[in-house]
Amino acid sequence: MEIGIVGTGRVARGLARRWIGCGWNVTFGSRDPEARRAELVDALAPAQDEEPDGGLEGSRRGEVRCRTIGECLTSAPIQLLALPWSAIETTMAGLRFVPATIVVDCINPLRRDLAGRDVPSDSSTLALLSGRYPEARWVKAFNCASSAVLEEPAFPQGRPSMPYCGNDADACRTAVRLIEGAGFEPIDCGGADAAPWLETVALLTIRMAIRNGWKGDCAVRWERR
Ligand SMILES: NC(=O)c1ccc[n+]([C@@H]2O[C@H](COP(=O)([O-])OP(=O)(O)OC[C@H]3O[C@@H](n4cnc5c(N)ncnc54)[C@H](OP(=O)(O)O)[C@@H]3O)[C@@H](O)[C@H]2O)c1
């Protein structure tokens, strides 16, 4: 699978690590790819114990590239938009998605004081982005775990849950593969109208983590019986 990731921050790196471990190729899109390239290679270099032969040769890890954001958008039919909400307008200025690209929105539009979301209460980043970029097929996922958990999702109790929602069936199927590949249990939340609630789950989780001193080492897991 070929995946573009717009952004090179914590979420981008954490998920890239999981996906290249699946043998999927990742192209990062950066405002400054020359400056980011070396640090990404360092950050994503496998630990010795991840490599059965102690090296890359013969392993099935995916390839990693770092390009401009414009190049990233044309590099793969699946894109993760991993930018801060406040940066979308300027960073994506003049850029469009290749028609029919599947785009995963992992964004939490949180207010600085964490007192709520920085979008109208009846809306979501998914609704606003799909309105602004109707050429893409949108799905929301990966906003309900911290970057630390996205990078390392192992918990003694089992896989953490990862809710997703969207109106495009192909995009949702792709999200399921990406979520499974990242080590989470996909939870189908239906159409894009659920996106504000996914953002609220993230907000509540962050608030609980701060209040109870969990740092990033907590995740949502819905138990059933
Ligand atoms: N952190 C979490 O635990 C977490 C969890 C779930 C979801 N999210 C969501 O995931 C998205 C990314 O979060 P993150 O924590 O990965 O952010 P981050 O570490 O701050 O990284 C964001 C990346 O976006 C790029 N960027 C482009 N324009 C930018 C601008 N004007 N200002 C700052 N960065 C800019 C930067 O890459 P270049 O410099 O290479 O262009 C930067 O590395 C956010 O929308 C966040 O709400 C975060």
Coordinates of C-alpha atoms and ligand atoms in Angstrom, one line a residue:
M1 CA 0.0 0.0 0.0
E2 CA 1.2 3.5 -0.8
I3 CA 0.3 6.2 1.8
G4 CA 1.0 9.9 1.9
I5 CA 1.2 11.7 5.2
V6 CA 0.8 15.5 5.2
G7 CA 2.8 16.6 8.2
T8 CA 5.9 15.2 9.9
G9 CA 5.0 15.7 13.6
R10 CA 4.1 13.3 16.4
V11 CA 1.1 11.6 14.9
A12 CA 2.7 11.4 11.4
R13 CA 5.8 9.7 12.8
G14 CA 3.9 7.4 15.1
L15 CA 1.6 6.0 12.5
A16 CA 4.3 5.9 9.8
R17 CA 6.3 3.6 12.2
R18 CA 3.4 1.2 12.4
W19 CA 2.6 1.3 8.7
I20 CA 6.1 0.8 7.4
G21 CA 6.2 -2.2 9.8
C22 CA 3.3 -3.6 7.7
G23 CA 5.4 -3.3 4.6
W24 CA 3.5 -0.2 3.4
N25 CA 5.4 2.7 1.8
V26 CA 5.0 6.1 3.3
T27 CA 5.7 9.5 1.7
F28 CA 5.7 12.5 4.1
G29 CA 4.7 15.9 2.9
S30 CA 6.6 18.7 4.6
R31 CA 7.0 22.5 4.3
D32 CA 10.7 21.8 4.4
P33 CA 11.5 18.3 3.2
E34 CA 15.2 18.9 3.0
A35 CA 15.4 19.8 6.7
R36 CA 13.1 17.0 7.8
R37 CA 14.5 14.1 5.8
A38 CA 17.4 13.1 8.0
E39 CA 15.5 13.4 11.2
L40 CA 12.7 11.3 9.8
V41 CA 15.1 8.6 8.8
D42 CA 16.6 8.7 12.3
A43 CA 13.2 8.7 14.0
L44 CA 11.9 5.8 11.9
A45 CA 15.1 3.7 11.9
P46 CA 14.1 0.3 13.3
A47 CA 15.4 -0.6 16.7
Q48 CA 17.9 -3.6 16.5
D49 CA 15.4 -5.9 18.2
E50 CA 12.8 -5.1 15.6
E51 CA 15.0 -6.6 12.9
P52 CA 15.3 -10.3 12.9
D53 CA 18.6 -10.1 10.9
G54 CA 19.8 -7.0 12.7
G55 CA 19.4 -4.9 9.5
L56 CA 17.1 -3.8 6.8
E57 CA 18.2 -6.3 4.2
G58 CA 15.6 -9.0 3.6
S59 CA 13.1 -7.3 5.9
R60 CA 9.7 -6.3 4.5
R61 CA 9.5 -2.9 6.0
G62 CA 8.0 -0.2 3.8
E63 CA 10.0 2.6 2.3
V64 CA 10.0 6.1 3.7
R65 CA 10.3 9.3 1.6
C66 CA 10.0 12.9 2.4
R67 CA 8.7 15.4 -0.2
T68 CA 7.0 18.7 -0.5
I69 CA 3.3 18.7 0.4
G70 CA 2.3 19.1 -3.2
E71 CA 4.4 16.1 -4.2
C72 CA 3.0 14.1 -1.3
L73 CA -0.5 14.7 -2.4
T74 CA 0.2 13.1 -5.8
S75 CA 2.3 10.3 -4.4
A76 CA -0.4 8.0 -3.1
P77 CA -4.2 7.4 -3.4
I78 CA -4.5 7.3 0.4
Q79 CA -3.5 10.4 2.5
L80 CA -3.4 11.1 6.2
L81 CA -3.9 14.8 6.9
A82 CA -1.8 15.2 10.1
L83 CA -1.6 19.0 10.4
P84 CA -2.7 21.2 13.3
W85 CA -6.3 22.5 12.5
S86 CA -5.0 26.1 12.7
A87 CA -2.5 25.4 10.0
I88 CA -4.7 23.9 7.3
E89 CA -5.7 27.1 5.6
T90 CA -2.1 28.5 5.1
T91 CA -0.3 25.2 4.7
M92 CA -2.7 23.8 2.1
A93 CA -3.1 27.2 0.3
G94 CA -3.3 26.6 -3.4
L95 CA -3.2 22.8 -3.1
R96 CA -5.9 20.3 -4.0
F97 CA -6.2 16.5 -3.6
V98 CA -6.0 14.3 -6.7
P99 CA -9.7 13.5 -7.4
A100 CA -11.0 10.4 -5.5
T101 CA -8.1 10.4 -3.1
I102 CA -9.1 8.8 0.2
V103 CA -8.1 11.2 3.0
V104 CA -8.1 10.3 6.6
D105 CA -8.8 13.2 9.0
C106 CA -7.2 12.7 12.4
I107 CA -7.6 16.3 13.5
N108 CA -8.8 17.4 16.9
P109 CA -9.7 21.1 16.6
L110 CA -9.2 21.7 20.3
R111 CA -9.2 25.2 21.8
R112 CA -6.0 26.2 23.5
D113 CA -7.5 26.1 27.0
L114 CA -9.1 22.6 26.2
A115 CA -12.5 24.1 27.1
G116 CA -14.0 22.8 23.9
R117 CA -13.7 22.5 20.1
D118 CA -12.6 25.2 17.8
V119 CA -15.4 24.5 15.3
P120 CA -19.1 25.2 15.5
S121 CA -20.8 22.8 18.0
D122 CA -22.9 21.2 15.2
S123 CA -19.9 20.7 12.9
S124 CA -16.6 18.9 12.7
T125 CA -13.3 19.1 10.9
L126 CA -14.6 16.3 8.7
A127 CA -17.6 18.3 7.7
L128 CA -15.6 21.5 7.0
L129 CA -12.7 19.7 5.2
S130 CA -15.1 17.6 3.0
G131 CA -16.9 20.8 2.1
R132 CA -13.6 22.6 1.3
Y133 CA -12.1 19.6 -0.6
P134 CA -15.1 17.8 -2.2
E135 CA -12.7 16.1 -4.7
A136 CA -11.5 13.8 -2.0
R137 CA -13.2 10.9 -0.2
W138 CA -13.1 11.5 3.5
V139 CA -13.0 9.4 6.6
K140 CA -12.3 10.4 10.2
A141 CA -10.0 8.1 12.3
F142 CA -7.0 8.1 14.6
N143 CA -8.1 11.3 16.5
C144 CA -9.0 9.2 19.6
A145 CA -5.5 8.1 20.7
S146 CA -2.5 10.1 21.8
S147 CA 0.6 10.2 19.6
A148 CA 2.4 8.0 22.2
V149 CA -0.3 5.3 21.8
L150 CA -0.4 5.7 18.0
E151 CA 3.3 4.9 18.0
E152 CA 3.1 2.0 20.5
P153 CA -0.5 0.7 20.9
A154 CA 0.3 -2.3 23.0
F155 CA -1.7 -2.6 26.3
P156 CA -1.9 -5.6 28.6
Q157 CA -5.7 -5.6 28.2
G158 CA -5.6 -5.9 24.4
R159 CA -5.8 -3.7 21.4
P160 CA -7.2 -0.2 22.1
S161 CA -10.4 0.8 20.2
M162 CA -10.2 3.2 17.3
P163 CA -13.6 4.7 16.2
Y164 CA -14.0 5.8 12.6
C165 CA -16.8 7.4 10.6
G166 CA -17.4 8.6 7.1
N167 CA -19.9 8.7 4.2
D168 CA -17.7 6.9 1.7
A169 CA -17.7 3.1 1.9
D170 CA -14.3 2.7 0.2
A171 CA -12.7 5.3 2.5
C172 CA -14.2 3.5 5.5
R173 CA -12.9 0.1 4.3
T174 CA -9.4 1.7 3.8
A175 CA -9.6 3.2 7.3
V176 CA -10.3 -0.3 8.7
R177 CA -7.1 -1.6 7.0
L178 CA -5.1 1.3 8.3
I179 CA -6.5 1.0 11.8
E180 CA -5.8 -2.8 11.9
G181 CA -2.3 -2.2 10.5
A182 CA -1.6 0.4 13.2
G183 CA -2.6 -2.2 15.9
F184 CA -6.0 -0.9 17.0
E185 CA -9.5 -2.4 16.9
P186 CA -11.6 -0.5 14.3
I187 CA -15.0 0.5 15.6
D188 CA -17.6 1.5 12.9
C189 CA -19.4 4.7 14.0
G190 CA -21.4 5.1 10.8
G191 CA -21.6 8.2 8.7
A192 CA -19.8 11.6 8.9
D193 CA -22.5 12.9 11.2
A194 CA -20.6 11.0 14.1
A195 CA -17.5 13.1 13.6
P196 CA -18.3 15.8 16.2
W197 CA -18.7 13.0 18.8
L198 CA -15.4 11.4 17.9
E199 CA -13.8 14.8 18.5
T200 CA -15.7 15.0 21.8
V201 CA -14.4 11.6 22.8
A202 CA -10.8 12.8 22.2
L203 CA -11.4 16.0 24.1
L204 CA -12.8 14.0 27.1
T205 CA -9.9 11.6 27.0
I206 CA -7.4 14.4 27.0
R207 CA -9.2 16.0 29.9
M208 CA -9.2 12.7 31.9
A209 CA -5.5 12.2 31.1
I210 CA -4.5 15.6 32.4
R211 CA -6.7 15.4 35.5
N212 CA -5.6 12.0 36.5
G213 CA -1.9 12.3 35.4
W214 CA -2.0 9.5 32.8
K215 CA 0.1 11.6 30.3
G216 CA -0.2 10.1 26.8
D217 CA -0.3 6.5 28.1
C218 CA -4.0 6.0 28.0
A219 CA -6.4 4.9 25.3
V220 CA -10.1 4.2 24.8
R221 CA -11.2 0.6 24.8
W222 CA -14.9 -0.3 24.6
E223 CA -15.6 -3.6 26.3
R224 CA -18.5 -5.8 25.2
R225 CA -20.2 -8.8 26.7
Ligands
LIG1 N1 -0.6 14.8 19.4 C1 -1.5 13.9 19.6 O1 -1.5 13.2 20.6 C2 -2.7 13.8 18.6 C3 -3.5 12.6 18.7 C4 -4.5 12.5 17.8 C5 -4.7 13.4 16.8 N2 -4.0 14.6 16.8 C6 -4.2 15.5 15.7 O2 -3.2 15.2 14.7 C7 -2.8 16.4 14.0 C8 -1.3 16.5 14.1 O3 -0.9 16.6 15.5 P1 0.6 16.4 15.9 O4 0.6 16.2 17.4 O5 1.3 15.4 15.1 O6 1.2 17.8 15.6 P2 2.7 18.3 15.5 O7 3.6 17.3 16.2 O8 2.7 19.7 15.9 O9 3.1 18.2 14.0 C9 2.3 18.9 13.0 C10 3.1 18.9 11.7 O10 2.4 19.7 10.8 C11 3.3 20.3 9.9 N3 2.8 21.7 9.8 C12 2.5 22.3 8.6 N4 2.1 23.6 8.8 C13 2.3 23.8 10.1 C14 2.1 25.0 10.9 N5 1.7 26.2 10.4 N6 2.4 24.9 12.2 C15 2.9 23.8 12.8 N7 3.0 22.6 12.0 C16 2.8 22.7 10.7 C17 4.7 20.3 10.5 O11 5.5 19.5 9.6 P3 6.6 20.2 8.7 O12 7.3 21.2 9.6 O13 7.5 19.2 8.2 O14 5.8 20.9 7.6 C18 4.5 19.6 11.9 O15 5.5 18.6 12.1 C19 -3.5 17.6 14.8 O16 -4.6 18.1 14.0 C20 -3.9 17.0 16.1 O17 -5.2 17.6 16.6 C21 -2.9 14.7 17.7

